[in-house]
């Protein structure tokens, strides 16, 4: 199988950390987002969502969307579970990973893509072009600030985002905190739980290897 990758970008990094945690090696196919290689007819034919990462299985099946890709790897490599072990853990992991993506990573992206010069008509990832909006960028900043305080609160009395187990929810949250630096947003000093958690997760070898 092949993983279509652009390791500099935040979303592919989520899968790269996930795979490193599990010790899975996969052949990589580089797709240069700066050159627009995700929008070529060849790539579009494999992944109509025109995003990265994307996993192509040996039988030609193409799987995009990180939650789907990680689900696939969790099923074929269940050792070192990263999507939870019990029904409750699985649900909590999915819940908090989704919240980190929706309210964190997409909020940062809302600021970044609506302000960066190179994204003039590419404010939204995907096959369709959308213009930038200064109002969405401003709203995104407010959302990022709330993401930090909401996740700081979630970490009260918990070692990890979804509970007492390390999971994909931590990976997406950590990648979001790092992506926030692209818009010059840092974990606020008063978010002491989030800061302490960040220090522990960032020190993990799988994270260090994908930094
Ligand atoms: N919802 C997607 C997000 C993937 C995504 O947004 N990837 C970005 C890179 S961080 C991308 O492919 N961007 C292409 C573009 O900017 O046109 C997933 O879960 O896989």
PDB file of C-alpha atoms and ligand atoms in Angstrom:
ATOM      1  CA  UNK A   1       0.000   0.000   0.000  1.00  0.00           C
ATOM      2  CA  UNK A   2       1.022   3.636  -0.446  1.00  0.00           C
ATOM      3  CA  UNK A   3       0.432   6.725   1.648  1.00  0.00           C
ATOM      4  CA  UNK A   4       0.195   9.966  -0.318  1.00  0.00           C
ATOM      5  CA  UNK A   5       1.910  12.418   1.962  1.00  0.00           C
ATOM      6  CA  UNK A   6       3.105  15.985   2.478  1.00  0.00           C
ATOM      7  CA  UNK A   7       4.753  15.793   5.917  1.00  0.00           C
ATOM      8  CA  UNK A   8       5.145  19.569   6.333  1.00  0.00           C
ATOM      9  CA  UNK A   9       1.355  20.033   6.592  1.00  0.00           C
ATOM     10  CA  UNK A  10      -0.589  19.473   9.843  1.00  0.00           C
ATOM     11  CA  UNK A  11      -3.123  16.892   8.690  1.00  0.00           C
ATOM     12  CA  UNK A  12      -0.632  14.419   7.200  1.00  0.00           C
ATOM     13  CA  UNK A  13       1.382  14.832  10.406  1.00  0.00           C
ATOM     14  CA  UNK A  14      -1.526  13.404  12.391  1.00  0.00           C
ATOM     15  CA  UNK A  15      -1.306  10.141  10.447  1.00  0.00           C
ATOM     16  CA  UNK A  16       2.486  10.129  10.493  1.00  0.00           C
ATOM     17  CA  UNK A  17       2.536  10.338  14.302  1.00  0.00           C
ATOM     18  CA  UNK A  18      -0.191   7.674  14.521  1.00  0.00           C
ATOM     19  CA  UNK A  19       1.853   5.298  12.336  1.00  0.00           C
ATOM     20  CA  UNK A  20       5.079   6.036  14.225  1.00  0.00           C
ATOM     21  CA  UNK A  21       3.349   5.259  17.547  1.00  0.00           C
ATOM     22  CA  UNK A  22       2.298   1.894  16.135  1.00  0.00           C
ATOM     23  CA  UNK A  23       5.671   1.237  14.497  1.00  0.00           C
ATOM     24  CA  UNK A  24       4.071   0.801  11.058  1.00  0.00           C
ATOM     25  CA  UNK A  25       6.209   1.429   7.962  1.00  0.00           C
ATOM     26  CA  UNK A  26       4.386   2.395   4.749  1.00  0.00           C
ATOM     27  CA  UNK A  27       5.657   3.431   1.345  1.00  0.00           C
ATOM     28  CA  UNK A  28       5.141   7.187   0.847  1.00  0.00           C
ATOM     29  CA  UNK A  29       4.209   8.998  -2.357  1.00  0.00           C
ATOM     30  CA  UNK A  30       5.053  12.700  -2.046  1.00  0.00           C
ATOM     31  CA  UNK A  31       2.344  15.133  -3.169  1.00  0.00           C
ATOM     32  CA  UNK A  32       3.609  18.705  -3.242  1.00  0.00           C
ATOM     33  CA  UNK A  33       0.767  20.934  -2.053  1.00  0.00           C
ATOM     34  CA  UNK A  34       2.778  24.049  -2.919  1.00  0.00           C
ATOM     35  CA  UNK A  35       2.761  22.924  -6.553  1.00  0.00           C
ATOM     36  CA  UNK A  36      -0.945  22.041  -6.453  1.00  0.00           C
ATOM     37  CA  UNK A  37      -0.300  18.342  -7.075  1.00  0.00           C
ATOM     38  CA  UNK A  38      -3.441  17.485  -5.069  1.00  0.00           C
ATOM     39  CA  UNK A  39      -5.512  19.107  -7.828  1.00  0.00           C
ATOM     40  CA  UNK A  40      -4.132  17.250 -10.859  1.00  0.00           C
ATOM     41  CA  UNK A  41      -6.588  15.068 -12.836  1.00  0.00           C
ATOM     42  CA  UNK A  42      -4.552  11.946 -11.910  1.00  0.00           C
ATOM     43  CA  UNK A  43      -4.763  12.620  -8.175  1.00  0.00           C
ATOM     44  CA  UNK A  44      -8.376  13.796  -8.383  1.00  0.00           C
ATOM     45  CA  UNK A  45      -9.307  10.480 -10.023  1.00  0.00           C
ATOM     46  CA  UNK A  46      -7.970   8.642  -6.970  1.00  0.00           C
ATOM     47  CA  UNK A  47      -9.198  11.132  -4.357  1.00  0.00           C
ATOM     48  CA  UNK A  48     -12.079  13.436  -5.382  1.00  0.00           C
ATOM     49  CA  UNK A  49     -11.695  15.264  -2.051  1.00  0.00           C
ATOM     50  CA  UNK A  50      -8.329  16.560  -3.385  1.00  0.00           C
ATOM     51  CA  UNK A  51      -6.680  16.409   0.024  1.00  0.00           C
ATOM     52  CA  UNK A  52      -3.740  14.772   1.745  1.00  0.00           C
ATOM     53  CA  UNK A  53      -3.143  12.239   3.240  1.00  0.00           C
ATOM     54  CA  UNK A  54      -4.655   9.449   1.181  1.00  0.00           C
ATOM     55  CA  UNK A  55      -4.034   5.723   1.451  1.00  0.00           C
ATOM     56  CA  UNK A  56      -4.030   3.515  -1.641  1.00  0.00           C
ATOM     57  CA  UNK A  57      -4.344  -0.200  -0.921  1.00  0.00           C
ATOM     58  CA  UNK A  58      -2.677  -2.853  -3.058  1.00  0.00           C
ATOM     59  CA  UNK A  59      -6.011  -3.618  -4.780  1.00  0.00           C
ATOM     60  CA  UNK A  60      -6.357   0.047  -5.808  1.00  0.00           C
ATOM     61  CA  UNK A  61      -8.886   1.017  -3.130  1.00  0.00           C
ATOM     62  CA  UNK A  62      -8.295   4.658  -2.170  1.00  0.00           C
ATOM     63  CA  UNK A  63      -9.079   5.870   1.350  1.00  0.00           C
ATOM     64  CA  UNK A  64      -8.961   9.566   2.227  1.00  0.00           C
ATOM     65  CA  UNK A  65      -9.908  11.302   5.479  1.00  0.00           C
ATOM     66  CA  UNK A  66      -7.656  10.730   8.444  1.00  0.00           C
ATOM     67  CA  UNK A  67     -10.235   9.103  10.673  1.00  0.00           C
ATOM     68  CA  UNK A  68     -10.890   6.510   7.961  1.00  0.00           C
ATOM     69  CA  UNK A  69      -7.171   5.943   7.335  1.00  0.00           C
ATOM     70  CA  UNK A  70      -6.429   5.544  11.050  1.00  0.00           C
ATOM     71  CA  UNK A  71      -9.416   3.238  11.482  1.00  0.00           C
ATOM     72  CA  UNK A  72      -8.029   1.021   8.721  1.00  0.00           C
ATOM     73  CA  UNK A  73      -4.582   0.804  10.343  1.00  0.00           C
ATOM     74  CA  UNK A  74      -6.086   0.212  13.789  1.00  0.00           C
ATOM     75  CA  UNK A  75      -8.042  -2.750  12.384  1.00  0.00           C
ATOM     76  CA  UNK A  76      -5.049  -4.360  10.664  1.00  0.00           C
ATOM     77  CA  UNK A  77      -2.559  -3.507  13.456  1.00  0.00           C
ATOM     78  CA  UNK A  78      -4.605  -3.659  16.673  1.00  0.00           C
ATOM     79  CA  UNK A  79      -1.495  -3.809  18.887  1.00  0.00           C
ATOM     80  CA  UNK A  80      -0.859  -0.449  20.599  1.00  0.00           C
ATOM     81  CA  UNK A  81      -4.478   0.716  20.285  1.00  0.00           C
ATOM     82  CA  UNK A  82      -4.766   4.435  19.568  1.00  0.00           C
ATOM     83  CA  UNK A  83      -8.526   4.646  19.013  1.00  0.00           C
ATOM     84  CA  UNK A  84      -9.481   3.275  22.442  1.00  0.00           C
ATOM     85  CA  UNK A  85      -9.791  -0.309  23.738  1.00  0.00           C
ATOM     86  CA  UNK A  86     -13.240  -0.618  25.307  1.00  0.00           C
ATOM     87  CA  UNK A  87     -16.556   0.551  23.787  1.00  0.00           C
ATOM     88  CA  UNK A  88     -16.507   3.556  26.119  1.00  0.00           C
ATOM     89  CA  UNK A  89     -12.891   4.449  25.312  1.00  0.00           C
ATOM     90  CA  UNK A  90     -13.578   4.127  21.590  1.00  0.00           C
ATOM     91  CA  UNK A  91     -16.528   6.485  21.818  1.00  0.00           C
ATOM     92  CA  UNK A  92     -14.641   9.014  23.976  1.00  0.00           C
ATOM     93  CA  UNK A  93     -11.654   8.943  21.644  1.00  0.00           C
ATOM     94  CA  UNK A  94     -13.876   9.555  18.631  1.00  0.00           C
ATOM     95  CA  UNK A  95     -15.737  12.317  20.458  1.00  0.00           C
ATOM     96  CA  UNK A  96     -12.640  14.232  21.551  1.00  0.00           C
ATOM     97  CA  UNK A  97     -10.690  13.670  18.365  1.00  0.00           C
ATOM     98  CA  UNK A  98     -13.631  15.056  16.416  1.00  0.00           C
ATOM     99  CA  UNK A  99     -13.917  18.056  18.745  1.00  0.00           C
ATOM    100  CA  UNK A 100     -10.170  18.744  18.481  1.00  0.00           C
ATOM    101  CA  UNK A 101     -10.419  18.650  14.695  1.00  0.00           C
ATOM    102  CA  UNK A 102     -13.642  20.646  14.348  1.00  0.00           C
ATOM    103  CA  UNK A 103     -13.086  23.252  17.056  1.00  0.00           C
ATOM    104  CA  UNK A 104      -9.284  23.338  17.031  1.00  0.00           C
ATOM    105  CA  UNK A 105      -7.588  22.376  13.813  1.00  0.00           C
ATOM    106  CA  UNK A 106     -10.314  23.741  11.541  1.00  0.00           C
ATOM    107  CA  UNK A 107     -10.434  26.953  13.578  1.00  0.00           C
ATOM    108  CA  UNK A 108      -6.697  27.486  13.041  1.00  0.00           C
ATOM    109  CA  UNK A 109      -7.177  26.645   9.361  1.00  0.00           C
ATOM    110  CA  UNK A 110      -9.979  29.200   9.204  1.00  0.00           C
ATOM    111  CA  UNK A 111      -7.513  31.905  10.240  1.00  0.00           C
ATOM    112  CA  UNK A 112      -4.584  30.639   8.191  1.00  0.00           C
ATOM    113  CA  UNK A 113      -6.403  29.998   4.932  1.00  0.00           C
ATOM    114  CA  UNK A 114      -8.346  33.246   5.099  1.00  0.00           C
ATOM    115  CA  UNK A 115      -5.218  35.361   5.631  1.00  0.00           C
ATOM    116  CA  UNK A 116      -2.223  33.685   3.913  1.00  0.00           C
ATOM    117  CA  UNK A 117      -1.385  35.295   0.573  1.00  0.00           C
ATOM    118  CA  UNK A 118      -0.831  31.967  -1.199  1.00  0.00           C
ATOM    119  CA  UNK A 119      -4.440  30.897  -0.511  1.00  0.00           C
ATOM    120  CA  UNK A 120      -6.172  33.837  -2.209  1.00  0.00           C
ATOM    121  CA  UNK A 121      -8.907  31.692  -3.786  1.00  0.00           C
ATOM    122  CA  UNK A 122      -8.170  28.504  -1.815  1.00  0.00           C
ATOM    123  CA  UNK A 123      -9.758  29.377   1.525  1.00  0.00           C
ATOM    124  CA  UNK A 124     -11.272  25.887   1.816  1.00  0.00           C
ATOM    125  CA  UNK A 125      -9.475  22.565   1.194  1.00  0.00           C
ATOM    126  CA  UNK A 126     -10.986  20.521  -1.610  1.00  0.00           C
ATOM    127  CA  UNK A 127     -11.906  20.487  -5.271  1.00  0.00           C
ATOM    128  CA  UNK A 128     -13.724  23.839  -5.279  1.00  0.00           C
ATOM    129  CA  UNK A 129     -12.255  27.336  -5.026  1.00  0.00           C
ATOM    130  CA  UNK A 130     -13.568  29.776  -2.426  1.00  0.00           C
ATOM    131  CA  UNK A 131     -12.435  33.358  -1.798  1.00  0.00           C
ATOM    132  CA  UNK A 132     -10.878  34.462   1.482  1.00  0.00           C
ATOM    133  CA  UNK A 133     -12.997  36.187   4.109  1.00  0.00           C
ATOM    134  CA  UNK A 134     -11.541  38.587   6.689  1.00  0.00           C
ATOM    135  CA  UNK A 135     -14.610  38.001   8.883  1.00  0.00           C
ATOM    136  CA  UNK A 136     -14.030  34.258   8.972  1.00  0.00           C
ATOM    137  CA  UNK A 137     -10.375  34.850   9.852  1.00  0.00           C
ATOM    138  CA  UNK A 138     -11.404  37.052  12.770  1.00  0.00           C
ATOM    139  CA  UNK A 139     -14.002  34.552  13.949  1.00  0.00           C
ATOM    140  CA  UNK A 140     -11.375  31.799  13.651  1.00  0.00           C
ATOM    141  CA  UNK A 141      -9.102  33.636  16.115  1.00  0.00           C
ATOM    142  CA  UNK A 142     -11.905  33.690  18.686  1.00  0.00           C
ATOM    143  CA  UNK A 143     -12.520  29.990  18.100  1.00  0.00           C
ATOM    144  CA  UNK A 144      -8.822  29.149  18.592  1.00  0.00           C
ATOM    145  CA  UNK A 145      -8.798  31.040  21.904  1.00  0.00           C
ATOM    146  CA  UNK A 146     -11.826  29.025  23.032  1.00  0.00           C
ATOM    147  CA  UNK A 147     -10.244  25.776  21.857  1.00  0.00           C
ATOM    148  CA  UNK A 148      -7.305  26.379  24.217  1.00  0.00           C
ATOM    149  CA  UNK A 149      -9.502  27.117  27.239  1.00  0.00           C
ATOM    150  CA  UNK A 150     -11.994  24.296  26.494  1.00  0.00           C
ATOM    151  CA  UNK A 151      -9.226  21.698  26.177  1.00  0.00           C
ATOM    152  CA  UNK A 152      -7.455  23.033  29.257  1.00  0.00           C
ATOM    153  CA  UNK A 153     -10.701  22.432  31.142  1.00  0.00           C
ATOM    154  CA  UNK A 154     -11.045  18.922  29.664  1.00  0.00           C
ATOM    155  CA  UNK A 155      -7.597  18.042  31.007  1.00  0.00           C
ATOM    156  CA  UNK A 156      -8.641  18.779  34.581  1.00  0.00           C
ATOM    157  CA  UNK A 157      -8.125  15.488  36.453  1.00  0.00           C
ATOM    158  CA  UNK A 158      -7.154  13.637  33.247  1.00  0.00           C
ATOM    159  CA  UNK A 159      -3.732  12.653  31.939  1.00  0.00           C
ATOM    160  CA  UNK A 160      -4.917  12.542  28.335  1.00  0.00           C
ATOM    161  CA  UNK A 161      -7.543  14.326  26.275  1.00  0.00           C
ATOM    162  CA  UNK A 162     -10.055  11.471  26.095  1.00  0.00           C
ATOM    163  CA  UNK A 163      -9.402  10.060  29.584  1.00  0.00           C
ATOM    164  CA  UNK A 164      -6.649   7.996  31.191  1.00  0.00           C
ATOM    165  CA  UNK A 165      -5.414   6.524  27.903  1.00  0.00           C
ATOM    166  CA  UNK A 166      -3.225   8.040  25.161  1.00  0.00           C
ATOM    167  CA  UNK A 167      -5.083   8.196  21.848  1.00  0.00           C
ATOM    168  CA  UNK A 168      -5.611   9.849  18.492  1.00  0.00           C
ATOM    169  CA  UNK A 169      -7.446  12.588  20.386  1.00  0.00           C
ATOM    170  CA  UNK A 170      -4.084  13.589  21.894  1.00  0.00           C
ATOM    171  CA  UNK A 171      -2.373  13.458  18.513  1.00  0.00           C
ATOM    172  CA  UNK A 172      -4.912  15.762  16.853  1.00  0.00           C
ATOM    173  CA  UNK A 173      -4.869  18.132  19.825  1.00  0.00           C
ATOM    174  CA  UNK A 174      -1.058  18.317  19.808  1.00  0.00           C
ATOM    175  CA  UNK A 175      -0.915  18.897  16.043  1.00  0.00           C
ATOM    176  CA  UNK A 176      -3.502  21.652  16.477  1.00  0.00           C
ATOM    177  CA  UNK A 177      -1.412  23.378  19.186  1.00  0.00           C
ATOM    178  CA  UNK A 178       1.600  23.315  16.836  1.00  0.00           C
ATOM    179  CA  UNK A 179      -0.463  24.436  13.818  1.00  0.00           C
ATOM    180  CA  UNK A 180      -1.678  27.384  15.911  1.00  0.00           C
ATOM    181  CA  UNK A 181       1.908  28.700  15.917  1.00  0.00           C
ATOM    182  CA  UNK A 182       1.475  29.297  12.156  1.00  0.00           C
ATOM    183  CA  UNK A 183      -1.064  32.010  13.054  1.00  0.00           C
ATOM    184  CA  UNK A 184       1.059  33.184  16.003  1.00  0.00           C
ATOM    185  CA  UNK A 185      -1.330  31.720  18.582  1.00  0.00           C
ATOM    186  CA  UNK A 186       0.238  29.948  21.571  1.00  0.00           C
ATOM    187  CA  UNK A 187      -1.275  28.034  24.467  1.00  0.00           C
ATOM    188  CA  UNK A 188      -2.062  30.865  26.941  1.00  0.00           C
ATOM    189  CA  UNK A 189      -0.020  30.889  30.168  1.00  0.00           C
ATOM    190  CA  UNK A 190      -3.176  30.439  32.250  1.00  0.00           C
ATOM    191  CA  UNK A 191      -3.950  27.124  30.491  1.00  0.00           C
ATOM    192  CA  UNK A 192      -1.569  25.337  32.841  1.00  0.00           C
ATOM    193  CA  UNK A 193      -3.063  21.852  32.365  1.00  0.00           C
ATOM    194  CA  UNK A 194      -2.913  22.096  28.580  1.00  0.00           C
ATOM    195  CA  UNK A 195       0.661  23.385  28.770  1.00  0.00           C
ATOM    196  CA  UNK A 196       1.800  20.526  31.033  1.00  0.00           C
ATOM    197  CA  UNK A 197       0.012  17.964  28.847  1.00  0.00           C
ATOM    198  CA  UNK A 198       1.625  19.501  25.724  1.00  0.00           C
ATOM    199  CA  UNK A 199       5.100  19.117  27.246  1.00  0.00           C
ATOM    200  CA  UNK A 200       4.516  15.426  27.935  1.00  0.00           C
ATOM    201  CA  UNK A 201       3.003  14.602  24.528  1.00  0.00           C
ATOM    202  CA  UNK A 202       5.540  16.637  22.531  1.00  0.00           C
ATOM    203  CA  UNK A 203       8.346  14.646  24.195  1.00  0.00           C
ATOM    204  CA  UNK A 204       7.074  11.306  22.892  1.00  0.00           C
ATOM    205  CA  UNK A 205       9.543   9.737  20.420  1.00  0.00           C
ATOM    206  CA  UNK A 206       6.828   9.318  17.728  1.00  0.00           C
ATOM    207  CA  UNK A 207       6.021  13.025  17.977  1.00  0.00           C
ATOM    208  CA  UNK A 208       9.682  14.051  18.024  1.00  0.00           C
ATOM    209  CA  UNK A 209      10.297  11.939  14.925  1.00  0.00           C
ATOM    210  CA  UNK A 210       7.522  13.846  13.120  1.00  0.00           C
ATOM    211  CA  UNK A 211       8.277  17.423  14.182  1.00  0.00           C
TER     212      UNK A 211
HETATM  213  N1  LIG B   1     -10.614  16.318   6.519  1.00  0.00           N
HETATM  214  C1  LIG B   1      -9.333  15.937   5.996  1.00  0.00           C
HETATM  215  C2  LIG B   1      -8.330  17.056   6.144  1.00  0.00           C
HETATM  216  C3  LIG B   1      -7.160  16.896   5.222  1.00  0.00           C
HETATM  217  C4  LIG B   1      -6.559  18.254   4.851  1.00  0.00           C
HETATM  218  O1  LIG B   1      -7.168  19.289   5.072  1.00  0.00           O
HETATM  219  N2  LIG B   1      -5.337  18.219   4.318  1.00  0.00           N
HETATM  220  C5  LIG B   1      -4.710  19.428   3.821  1.00  0.00           C
HETATM  221  C6  LIG B   1      -3.256  19.480   4.251  1.00  0.00           C
HETATM  222  S1  LIG B   1      -3.110  19.906   5.972  1.00  0.00           S
HETATM  223  C7  LIG B   1      -4.753  19.417   2.304  1.00  0.00           C
HETATM  224  O2  LIG B   1      -4.798  18.364   1.707  1.00  0.00           O
HETATM  225  N3  LIG B   1      -4.762  20.598   1.671  1.00  0.00           N
HETATM  226  C8  LIG B   1      -4.890  20.672   0.251  1.00  0.00           C
HETATM  227  C9  LIG B   1      -5.093  22.076  -0.219  1.00  0.00           C
HETATM  228  O3  LIG B   1      -4.709  22.992   0.516  1.00  0.00           O
HETATM  229  O4  LIG B   1      -5.587  22.247  -1.324  1.00  0.00           O
HETATM  230  C10 LIG B   1      -8.861  14.663   6.657  1.00  0.00           C
HETATM  231  O5  LIG B   1      -9.343  14.343   7.744  1.00  0.00           O
HETATM  232  O6  LIG B   1      -8.049  13.951   6.068  1.00  0.00           O
END
